[in-house]
Amino acid sequence: MELNQELLSQIGLLAAAVLTLITLSYAIGDHPLFRLALYLFIGVAAGYAAAVAVQDIVLPQLVFPILNEVAGTPSLDLVELGVRSLLAVLLFAKLSPRTARLGNPVTAMLAGIGAALAIGGAVQGTLLPQIGAAAGTFDVASFELALQGGYYGEGIRIIFDGVVVLLATVSTLAYFHFGAASRGKQEPLRSIFIDALAWAGSVFIAIALAALFSGVLLAALGALIERLAFLREVALMFMGAP
Amino acid sequence: MPTQPVQDPEENLPDWLRALRKRQSQEPSEGLGAENAPSDLPAAASEPEPRQEPSWLQEIRARYKKTTGSLPATEGTELGDTQPHRVKAADQAPVEETPAAEETQPPMEEPQAVKETPPAFEEEIPESQDEESGAEETIKPSYTPAFTEDQVPIDPGVLPSWLQALRPGGSYPTEDARSGEMLPGVEETSGPLAGLSDVLPADASIARVEKPPVYSARLEVTENQGLHAAVFIKMLDETEPPPVDEAHRVARPTRVLNLIMATVLFLSVLFPLVTQSQTAGLPDPQLFPEATNVYSLIDGLPAGAPVLVAFEVQPALNGEITPLAIAILGHLLDRQAQLVFISTRPSGPALAERMLQEQFSAVPAVATGAYTQLGYLSGGLAALRSFISDPRGATLSTMSAGADAWQNSSLDPIRGINSFALIVVVSSNAEDARAWIEQGAGVLPNGLVAVTSAQAAPLLRAYLQSDPLTLLGLVSGIQGAALYERLRAQDGGLGRAYWDAYSYGIGAIMLLILLGGLYGRLIRMKPEKPITSGAARGT
Amino acid sequence: MNLRVNTPFAAAVAIAAGLFMLASLFIPGLEEPRNRVLNWAVLLAALAMLLGLANLFTVHFDKVRNKQQPAYSAVLILAMLIAFGLTVWEGSQAQLPSWIFNNIQSPVEASLMAVLAISLTLAAARLLQNRNDLMSIVFVMALFILLVGSGPLFGIEIPFFTSVLGPYVSQFLSTGAMRGLLIGVALGTLLTGLRILIGADRPYGG
């Protein structure tokens, strides 16, 4: 179904501009038009995402092979098709509370696979490399070069940077350490050393959170710039400006 | 045994009871009363004469005679064994009772609220039955009596062997452990039952007049409990006192304040966009070595090198990342890289396609379709791992259109993920980029570069120095776009166009934070006005 | 008919699938069965998205039936059905689905992100006016340094912030703390995954 491309484009720009203005007006306060735009967005986003998943995965991987099998032109191994169909049926059992328990093995399989992949990724991709990075904080090669060249100030700066980064890493981990030795009948207390590290960790965590906050703020600012630039273009277009 | 206040037994008695006692004391007991009454029982507790027996009792006697016939001869002694306080039947003379007296039941002249005491009743039955057995013909019982007349009577106080065998082990108190009030023969001395014996105490604790026992109010605390209590007290002492609930002005975000802030920010950003000013200085590449690495890696690609572009962009931040993505893709196309697009987000392929068509439609590679859209990779981490392990074996959305993207002959050299010269992850959030880094660790010897939104940079920066190294370079946000365009000596790019608006926007934000914070603090420093009832209600 | 699938069976499936996946990452020769299992997971993930859509539909349909803000829910259901139907029928790259995506979904989503700039500015201002403890002061100071160091203000660059202080805070202080947080997150992910693999946690309804 092909419609007039130009007309559709014009209507689309107008719709996008109106929706943008309505959504930006939330800065002043909540109102019914904003809620309407929000519900419209949720419906469209959910429908689109599910449709892409259905059209690109479910239909070619499950529905069409079943239809081909029924039509006598199998496109997939029968065992493989059977397993896929069974898994799909069990997962759809989750729709009804009475049969929801039938879908537990399927969700359990997904959970087990996800957990294994997360473990593998966390260990191989984050834990070991980050521990390696923390261990190699001190740029020893640069330090030697600085000493050889007589740049003692530079050498001290390299050492100081390394100490700061290592302290930031260790103290951040110490902040979340809540273990304490038992003191018999007295209340358990963290050691003074851990307490001091945790205090330093709170300072570094505040800095890290500020970095994250500034990142989100700048990203939002970039989105605002793009939206206002879009509104300007639409306004110029409808005003007939070049 | 506690002493009981002595009361006059006749004082508070009802009239009928008083009359009964009077009659009992006046009328001589005729065999029945004297014979049945135990020797220690007072005359007031004697049984009524046979002619005054209640009708129900007479009925029971008659029924009993009819059903059982003769009674065991040792009944009296048996009673004496099990109930030592009862009067032995052998000590009593048989009750003389005429059949006529039993058959004809004279009406009771006086109501007898006092029931016959069980001892007299039980003692009466065997005696009357003994009389009956002589007067009437013997009725043979339907059961075999346990005892017969021929049997040697059991000596009182001696348990039969079979009963002894039933007794469980252990010693038994030989003495009567009952309270003094329950002892046999003890007369009730107070209340309406005064003078009667073998009755439950009537005024046990109710009428006693004595000082109630004093219980200690001292709490018994163990040492352990004391320690715990001390810890609790210490915890409470260490807590800060609750803040005093004082009325103070709070600079609440009213609609007017929101409107002012939004207006200032919008105007600050709109002004350079409208005026298209480009006066703000661009960032210095020397301060961003990670961005320079990205440039170097792309610039060093040979012509025709396959580059995988993971387009993990969400529509929310598409606008912010577009200037940077355009700069990167432009560089890649300038290097004549063979671009292969993929995304683990449903909207990724659509956004990538739109960007290519809107920004690079004039580029020959895009115009001729010399790039590949592998499509949407559904399944999150599992799908990503599957693709990284075996790109050709992964389930991709392009197959749904009946066209296998891998059929493109230009992709023949690509046998695995390592066949790509470079992997560029264009991501709007840190999690997608982290997923690629984590799942690709150890599998991607060439590593990858990240082109991200500003919000992802702080988290991903930690991966720049990891060992082993997976993330080779990082460039982010509008700052990254302006920087990259400067590196490429590119004029008229979207990054440059947005850079001034970005600069004014940061200034406006700083100003609003400072002024907003100061405004709030000044409000609180003003002297308080007394709160009226209307203000307290919010009116 | 009472169809019961016992809890130990689901846990056994989770443990077996997870252990197999872990083993296949390290043991060569298991690539083919692993990829087959992963393809099943891909299909199931797509089906799960469909289930989520069905659930969303059910929730809002009940709201329409019970007259709890029926207008909004009706708009949501209508938009969802139209977007789903058009995209499945014509394909995600077709004219109408692309139009819906580019002119309805994208603008609203981007605008919501843009509004966040004002909300975050307001939040930072309130933090400045209300809080006096050490973490708040350090947070606000670091925020100032990073914002000023990220570019010129109103076109005016302050070299000390953009060349020295800003890069130092972001590349050293913040990065060190982020590394600690990433290690902590990775440890937490590891423990959570292990708890699922040993059956201690059963988030799949077992």
mmCIF file of N, CA and C in Angstrom, chain A residues 24 27-30 48-49 52-53 55-57 60-61 64 113-114 117-118 120-122 124-126 128-130 132-133 185 187 211-212 215-226 228-229 232, chain B residues 223 227 234 255 258-259 262 265-266 269-270 273-274 276 316-317 319-320 346 350 376 378 381-382 385 395-397 400 438-439 441 453-455 458 462-463 465-468 478 498 501-502 505-506 509:
data_model
loop_
_atom_site.group_PDB
_atom_site.id
_atom_site.type_symbol
_atom_site.label_atom_id
_atom_site.label_comp_id
_atom_site.label_asym_id
_atom_site.label_seq_id
_atom_site.Cartn_x
_atom_site.Cartn_y
_atom_site.Cartn_z
ATOM 1 N N LEU A 24 7.708 18.184 25.149
ATOM 2 C CA LEU A 24 8.580 19.161 25.800
ATOM 3 C C LEU A 24 7.808 20.015 26.795
ATOM 4 N N ALA A 27 7.924 19.942 30.724
ATOM 5 C CA ALA A 27 8.837 20.703 31.573
ATOM 6 C C ALA A 27 8.087 21.661 32.491
ATOM 7 N N ILE A 28 6.930 22.079 32.044
ATOM 8 C CA ILE A 28 6.129 22.990 32.864
ATOM 9 C C ILE A 28 5.281 22.206 33.846
ATOM 10 N N GLY A 29 4.761 21.083 33.426
ATOM 11 C CA GLY A 29 3.934 20.276 34.310
ATOM 12 C C GLY A 29 3.160 19.234 33.525
ATOM 13 N N ASP A 30 2.578 18.313 34.256
ATOM 14 C CA ASP A 30 1.820 17.233 33.632
ATOM 15 C C ASP A 30 0.470 17.761 33.151
ATOM 16 N N TYR A 48 5.586 -2.135 17.706
ATOM 17 C CA TYR A 48 6.653 -2.198 16.713
ATOM 18 C C TYR A 48 7.708 -3.218 17.099
ATOM 19 N N ALA A 49 8.159 -3.181 18.362
ATOM 20 C CA ALA A 49 9.199 -4.102 18.804
ATOM 21 C C ALA A 49 8.729 -5.552 18.692
ATOM 22 N N VAL A 52 8.589 -6.634 15.006
ATOM 23 C CA VAL A 52 9.910 -6.938 14.437
ATOM 24 C C VAL A 52 10.367 -8.310 14.891
ATOM 25 N N ALA A 53 10.141 -8.616 16.170
ATOM 26 C CA ALA A 53 10.546 -9.931 16.675
ATOM 27 C C ALA A 53 9.738 -11.039 15.996
ATOM 28 N N GLN A 55 8.091 -10.903 13.050
ATOM 29 C CA GLN A 55 8.301 -10.994 11.606
ATOM 30 C C GLN A 55 9.689 -11.532 11.270
ATOM 31 N N ASP A 56 10.661 -11.168 12.068
ATOM 32 C CA ASP A 56 12.035 -11.518 11.726
ATOM 33 C C ASP A 56 12.520 -12.801 12.374
ATOM 34 N N ILE A 57 11.852 -13.253 13.424
ATOM 35 C CA ILE A 57 12.322 -14.442 14.124
ATOM 36 C C ILE A 57 11.242 -15.522 14.188
ATOM 37 N N PRO A 60 9.827 -16.854 10.454
ATOM 38 C CA PRO A 60 10.719 -17.701 9.661
ATOM 39 C C PRO A 60 11.301 -18.890 10.421
ATOM 40 N N GLN A 61 11.390 -18.788 11.758
ATOM 41 C CA GLN A 61 12.028 -19.858 12.507
ATOM 42 C C GLN A 61 11.057 -20.896 13.027
ATOM 43 N N PHE A 64 6.643 -20.651 9.608
ATOM 44 C CA PHE A 64 6.805 -21.094 8.221
ATOM 45 C C PHE A 64 7.324 -22.535 8.140
ATOM 46 N N ILE A 113 20.788 -20.320 30.828
ATOM 47 C CA ILE A 113 21.679 -19.872 29.744
ATOM 48 C C ILE A 113 22.135 -18.439 30.010
ATOM 49 N N GLY A 114 21.198 -17.593 30.390
ATOM 50 C CA GLY A 114 21.558 -16.202 30.680
ATOM 51 C C GLY A 114 22.549 -16.098 31.820
ATOM 52 N N LEU A 117 26.020 -17.222 30.590
ATOM 53 C CA LEU A 117 26.649 -16.208 29.732
ATOM 54 C C LEU A 117 27.072 -14.993 30.550
ATOM 55 N N ALA A 118 26.246 -14.627 31.509
ATOM 56 C CA ALA A 118 26.606 -13.485 32.357
ATOM 57 C C ALA A 118 27.855 -13.789 33.176
ATOM 58 N N GLY A 120 30.243 -15.973 32.416
ATOM 59 C CA GLY A 120 31.394 -15.983 31.519
ATOM 60 C C GLY A 120 31.838 -14.579 31.141
ATOM 61 N N GLY A 121 30.860 -13.749 30.795
ATOM 62 C CA GLY A 121 31.180 -12.379 30.409
ATOM 63 C C GLY A 121 31.740 -11.566 31.549
ATOM 64 N N ALA A 122 31.160 -11.735 32.735
ATOM 65 C CA ALA A 122 31.627 -10.964 33.879
ATOM 66 C C ALA A 122 33.055 -11.332 34.252
ATOM 67 N N GLN A 124 35.420 -13.132 32.309
ATOM 68 C CA GLN A 124 36.386 -12.926 31.225
ATOM 69 C C GLN A 124 36.452 -11.487 30.773
ATOM 70 N N GLY A 125 35.300 -10.827 30.760
ATOM 71 C CA GLY A 125 35.231 -9.500 30.162
ATOM 72 C C GLY A 125 35.441 -8.352 31.119
ATOM 73 N N THR A 126 35.133 -8.546 32.402
ATOM 74 C CA THR A 126 35.225 -7.434 33.342
ATOM 75 C C THR A 126 36.144 -7.735 34.517
ATOM 76 N N LEU A 128 38.496 -10.116 35.398
ATOM 77 C CA LEU A 128 39.932 -10.317 35.189
ATOM 78 C C LEU A 128 40.602 -9.112 34.529
ATOM 79 N N PRO A 129 40.007 -8.536 33.480
ATOM 80 C CA PRO A 129 40.662 -7.365 32.890
ATOM 81 C C PRO A 129 40.753 -6.174 33.838
ATOM 82 N N GLN A 130 39.741 -5.952 34.637
ATOM 83 C CA GLN A 130 39.777 -4.808 35.545
ATOM 84 C C GLN A 130 40.760 -5.038 36.683
ATOM 85 N N GLY A 132 43.382 -6.832 36.322
ATOM 86 C CA GLY A 132 44.664 -6.619 35.646
ATOM 87 C C GLY A 132 44.980 -5.147 35.504
ATOM 88 N N ALA A 133 43.961 -4.348 35.203
ATOM 89 C CA ALA A 133 44.175 -2.911 35.068
ATOM 90 C C ALA A 133 44.554 -2.285 36.398
ATOM 91 N N LYS A 185 31.105 -10.718 73.385
ATOM 92 C CA LYS A 185 29.786 -10.194 73.729
ATOM 93 C C LYS A 185 29.635 -8.741 73.324
ATOM 94 N N GLU A 187 29.621 -5.522 70.608
ATOM 95 C CA GLU A 187 29.126 -5.391 69.247
ATOM 96 C C GLU A 187 30.295 -5.452 68.276
ATOM 97 N N ALA A 211 30.276 12.046 37.846
ATOM 98 C CA ALA A 211 30.644 11.829 36.446
ATOM 99 C C ALA A 211 29.484 11.203 35.679
ATOM 100 N N LEU A 212 28.827 10.220 36.290
ATOM 101 C CA LEU A 212 27.682 9.598 35.642
ATOM 102 C C LEU A 212 26.553 10.605 35.451
ATOM 103 N N GLY A 215 27.337 12.921 32.704
ATOM 104 C CA GLY A 215 27.188 12.234 31.418
ATOM 105 C C GLY A 215 25.745 12.190 30.963
ATOM 106 N N VAL A 216 24.851 11.830 31.865
ATOM 107 C CA VAL A 216 23.438 11.784 31.503
ATOM 108 C C VAL A 216 22.914 13.181 31.189
ATOM 109 N N LEU A 217 23.358 14.150 31.960
ATOM 110 C CA LEU A 217 22.905 15.534 31.733
ATOM 111 C C LEU A 217 23.358 16.035 30.368
ATOM 112 N N LEU A 218 24.592 15.741 30.011
ATOM 113 C CA LEU A 218 25.094 16.180 28.707
ATOM 114 C C LEU A 218 24.423 15.423 27.572
ATOM 115 N N ALA A 219 24.129 14.151 27.768
ATOM 116 C CA ALA A 219 23.397 13.392 26.750
ATOM 117 C C ALA A 219 21.998 13.972 26.559
ATOM 118 N N ALA A 220 21.335 14.295 27.666
ATOM 119 C CA ALA A 220 20.008 14.908 27.572
ATOM 120 C C ALA A 220 20.090 16.267 26.890
ATOM 121 N N LEU A 221 21.145 17.002 27.174
ATOM 122 C CA LEU A 221 21.328 18.293 26.513
ATOM 123 C C LEU A 221 21.491 18.106 25.009
ATOM 124 N N GLY A 222 22.237 17.065 24.619
ATOM 125 C CA GLY A 222 22.382 16.768 23.193
ATOM 126 C C GLY A 222 21.055 16.419 22.548
ATOM 127 N N ALA A 223 20.221 15.657 23.257
ATOM 128 C CA ALA A 223 18.900 15.329 22.733
ATOM 129 C C ALA A 223 18.047 16.591 22.603
ATOM 130 N N LEU A 224 18.158 17.486 23.578
ATOM 131 C CA LEU A 224 17.404 18.743 23.533
ATOM 132 C C LEU A 224 17.844 19.595 22.349
ATOM 133 N N ILE A 225 19.140 19.648 22.122
ATOM 134 C CA ILE A 225 19.648 20.421 20.990
ATOM 135 C C ILE A 225 19.094 19.863 19.695
ATOM 136 N N GLU A 226 19.108 18.556 19.550
ATOM 137 C CA GLU A 226 18.609 17.945 18.318
ATOM 138 C C GLU A 226 17.120 18.202 18.132
ATOM 139 N N LEU A 228 15.295 20.742 19.356
ATOM 140 C CA LEU A 228 15.060 22.147 19.039
ATOM 141 C C LEU A 228 15.519 22.462 17.611
ATOM 142 N N ALA A 229 16.603 21.823 17.190
ATOM 143 C CA ALA A 229 17.048 22.002 15.808
ATOM 144 C C ALA A 229 15.997 21.465 14.836
ATOM 145 N N ARG A 232 13.113 23.900 14.684
ATOM 146 C CA ARG A 232 13.502 25.048 13.877
ATOM 147 C C ARG A 232 13.384 24.732 12.392
ATOM 148 N N GLU B 223 22.664 -12.222 82.679
ATOM 149 C CA GLU B 223 23.829 -11.415 82.289
ATOM 150 C C GLU B 223 23.828 -11.151 80.787
ATOM 151 N N LEU B 227 23.702 -7.574 78.764
ATOM 152 C CA LEU B 227 24.658 -7.101 77.753
ATOM 153 C C LEU B 227 23.934 -6.608 76.514
ATOM 154 N N LYS B 234 23.158 1.766 73.983
ATOM 155 C CA LYS B 234 24.258 2.481 73.339
ATOM 156 C C LYS B 234 23.875 2.880 71.914
ATOM 157 N N ARG B 255 5.271 25.718 39.251
ATOM 158 C CA ARG B 255 5.157 25.747 37.792
ATOM 159 C C ARG B 255 5.871 26.959 37.226
ATOM 160 N N ASN B 258 9.559 26.225 37.182
ATOM 161 C CA ASN B 258 9.848 25.293 36.084
ATOM 162 C C ASN B 258 9.813 26.016 34.746
ATOM 163 N N LEU B 259 8.820 26.875 34.593
ATOM 164 C CA LEU B 259 8.692 27.594 33.329
ATOM 165 C C LEU B 259 9.907 28.494 33.095
ATOM 166 N N ALA B 262 12.935 26.233 32.230
ATOM 167 C CA ALA B 262 12.816 25.667 30.891
ATOM 168 C C ALA B 262 13.023 26.756 29.836
ATOM 169 N N LEU B 265 16.744 27.687 29.539
ATOM 170 C CA LEU B 265 17.517 26.632 28.872
ATOM 171 C C LEU B 265 17.183 26.564 27.383
ATOM 172 N N PHE B 266 15.884 26.621 27.061
ATOM 173 C CA PHE B 266 15.474 26.538 25.656
ATOM 174 C C PHE B 266 16.053 27.706 24.863
ATOM 175 N N VAL B 269 19.812 27.408 24.229
ATOM 176 C CA VAL B 269 20.158 26.425 23.201
ATOM 177 C C VAL B 269 19.677 26.889 21.827
ATOM 178 N N LEU B 270 18.523 27.517 21.809
ATOM 179 C CA LEU B 270 17.928 27.914 20.525
ATOM 180 C C LEU B 270 18.681 29.079 19.881
ATOM 181 N N LEU B 273 21.451 28.092 17.605
ATOM 182 C CA LEU B 273 20.914 27.333 16.476
ATOM 183 C C LEU B 273 20.280 28.260 15.446
ATOM 184 N N VAL B 274 19.560 29.229 15.973
ATOM 185 C CA VAL B 274 18.894 30.166 15.068
ATOM 186 C C VAL B 274 19.915 31.065 14.375
ATOM 187 N N GLN B 276 22.986 30.351 14.080
ATOM 188 C CA GLN B 276 23.997 29.500 13.422
ATOM 189 C C GLN B 276 25.406 29.998 13.716
ATOM 190 N N ALA B 316 15.745 7.390 21.617
ATOM 191 C CA ALA B 316 15.815 8.501 22.571
ATOM 192 C C ALA B 316 17.085 9.312 22.400
ATOM 193 N N LEU B 317 18.181 8.627 22.156
ATOM 194 C CA LEU B 317 19.461 9.337 22.046
ATOM 195 C C LEU B 317 19.991 9.323 20.624
ATOM 196 N N GLY B 319 19.298 11.427 18.366
ATOM 197 C CA GLY B 319 19.644 12.797 18.006
ATOM 198 C C GLY B 319 21.000 13.205 18.522
ATOM 199 N N GLU B 320 21.343 12.776 19.720
ATOM 200 C CA GLU B 320 22.629 13.157 20.310
ATOM 201 C C GLU B 320 23.789 12.433 19.658
ATOM 202 N N PRO B 346 15.687 -3.786 18.308
ATOM 203 C CA PRO B 346 14.746 -3.841 17.182
ATOM 204 C C PRO B 346 14.794 -2.598 16.314
ATOM 205 N N ALA B 350 16.645 -0.029 11.546
ATOM 206 C CA ALA B 350 15.864 1.056 10.932
ATOM 207 C C ALA B 350 16.588 2.390 11.069
ATOM 208 N N TYR B 376 18.406 -7.510 12.553
ATOM 209 C CA TYR B 376 18.171 -7.504 13.994
ATOM 210 C C TYR B 376 18.533 -8.864 14.585
ATOM 211 N N SER B 378 17.934 -10.939 17.587
ATOM 212 C CA SER B 378 17.080 -11.048 18.767
ATOM 213 C C SER B 378 17.647 -12.074 19.744
ATOM 214 N N LEU B 381 21.980 -11.453 25.282
ATOM 215 C CA LEU B 381 23.335 -11.983 25.446
ATOM 216 C C LEU B 381 23.527 -13.292 24.690
ATOM 217 N N ALA B 382 22.494 -14.127 24.726
ATOM 218 C CA ALA B 382 22.605 -15.426 24.051
ATOM 219 C C ALA B 382 22.819 -15.229 22.553
ATOM 220 N N ARG B 385 26.335 -13.788 21.903
ATOM 221 C CA ARG B 385 27.372 -14.810 22.041
ATOM 222 C C ARG B 385 27.367 -15.753 20.845
ATOM 223 N N THR B 395 21.028 -16.618 14.068
ATOM 224 C CA THR B 395 19.689 -16.364 13.515
ATOM 225 C C THR B 395 19.505 -14.866 13.349
ATOM 226 N N LEU B 396 19.379 -14.443 12.088
ATOM 227 C CA LEU B 396 19.257 -13.022 11.801
ATOM 228 C C LEU B 396 17.932 -12.718 11.137
ATOM 229 N N SER B 397 17.523 -11.481 11.243
ATOM 230 C CA SER B 397 16.211 -11.125 10.719
ATOM 231 C C SER B 397 16.182 -11.047 9.209
ATOM 232 N N SER B 400 14.387 -13.657 7.246
ATOM 233 C CA SER B 400 12.932 -13.694 7.168
ATOM 234 C C SER B 400 12.447 -13.177 5.829
ATOM 235 N N GLU B 438 32.259 -7.662 26.959
ATOM 236 C CA GLU B 438 32.351 -8.857 27.803
ATOM 237 C C GLU B 438 32.229 -10.135 26.977
ATOM 238 N N GLN B 439 31.278 -10.161 26.061
ATOM 239 C CA GLN B 439 31.104 -11.385 25.273
ATOM 240 C C GLN B 439 32.214 -11.561 24.256
ATOM 241 N N ALA B 441 35.371 -10.609 24.821
ATOM 242 C CA ALA B 441 36.677 -10.734 25.473
ATOM 243 C C ALA B 441 37.254 -12.118 25.216
ATOM 244 N N SER B 453 27.149 7.522 23.389
ATOM 245 C CA SER B 453 26.556 8.742 23.929
ATOM 246 C C SER B 453 27.396 9.212 25.113
ATOM 247 N N ALA B 454 27.221 10.461 25.510
ATOM 248 C CA ALA B 454 27.988 11.011 26.620
ATOM 249 C C ALA B 454 27.718 10.290 27.927
ATOM 250 N N GLN B 455 26.548 9.688 28.061
ATOM 251 C CA GLN B 455 26.214 9.044 29.329
ATOM 252 C C GLN B 455 26.949 7.727 29.512
ATOM 253 N N PRO B 458 31.691 7.649 31.007
ATOM 254 C CA PRO B 458 32.340 7.462 32.317
ATOM 255 C C PRO B 458 32.543 5.993 32.678
ATOM 256 N N ALA B 462 36.804 2.977 32.015
ATOM 257 C CA ALA B 462 37.576 2.022 32.831
ATOM 258 C C ALA B 462 38.085 0.858 32.004
ATOM 259 N N TYR B 463 37.450 0.591 30.848
ATOM 260 C CA TYR B 463 37.871 -0.536 30.012
ATOM 261 C C TYR B 463 39.040 -0.174 29.106
ATOM 262 N N GLN B 465 41.958 0.812 29.928
ATOM 263 C CA GLN B 465 43.255 0.363 30.438
ATOM 264 C C GLN B 465 43.197 -1.059 30.946
ATOM 265 N N SER B 466 42.174 -1.805 30.569
ATOM 266 C CA SER B 466 42.050 -3.161 31.091
ATOM 267 C C SER B 466 43.134 -4.059 30.490
ATOM 268 N N ASP B 467 43.389 -5.127 31.182
ATOM 269 C CA ASP B 467 44.424 -6.060 30.769
ATOM 270 C C ASP B 467 43.890 -7.476 30.936
ATOM 271 N N PRO B 468 43.559 -8.209 29.886
ATOM 272 C CA PRO B 468 43.817 -7.908 28.476
ATOM 273 C C PRO B 468 42.896 -6.808 27.930
ATOM 274 N N ILE B 478 28.416 14.870 21.839
ATOM 275 C CA ILE B 478 28.573 15.974 20.894
ATOM 276 C C ILE B 478 30.002 16.511 20.957
ATOM 277 N N TYR B 498 26.237 21.893 16.202
ATOM 278 C CA TYR B 498 25.639 21.757 17.534
ATOM 279 C C TYR B 498 26.577 22.262 18.632
ATOM 280 N N ALA B 501 25.600 25.523 20.445
ATOM 281 C CA ALA B 501 24.391 25.300 21.246
ATOM 282 C C ALA B 501 24.737 24.487 22.486
ATOM 283 N N TYR B 502 25.629 23.540 22.314
ATOM 284 C CA TYR B 502 26.120 22.721 23.432
ATOM 285 C C TYR B 502 26.811 23.593 24.465
ATOM 286 N N GLY B 505 24.311 25.758 26.179
ATOM 287 C CA GLY B 505 23.485 24.924 27.043
ATOM 288 C C GLY B 505 24.170 24.583 28.352
ATOM 289 N N ILE B 506 25.477 24.270 28.291
ATOM 290 C CA ILE B 506 26.216 23.972 29.520
ATOM 291 C C ILE B 506 26.254 25.204 30.408
ATOM 292 N N ILE B 509 22.930 25.650 32.067
ATOM 293 C CA ILE B 509 22.730 24.651 33.125
ATOM 294 C C ILE B 509 23.506 25.034 34.377
#
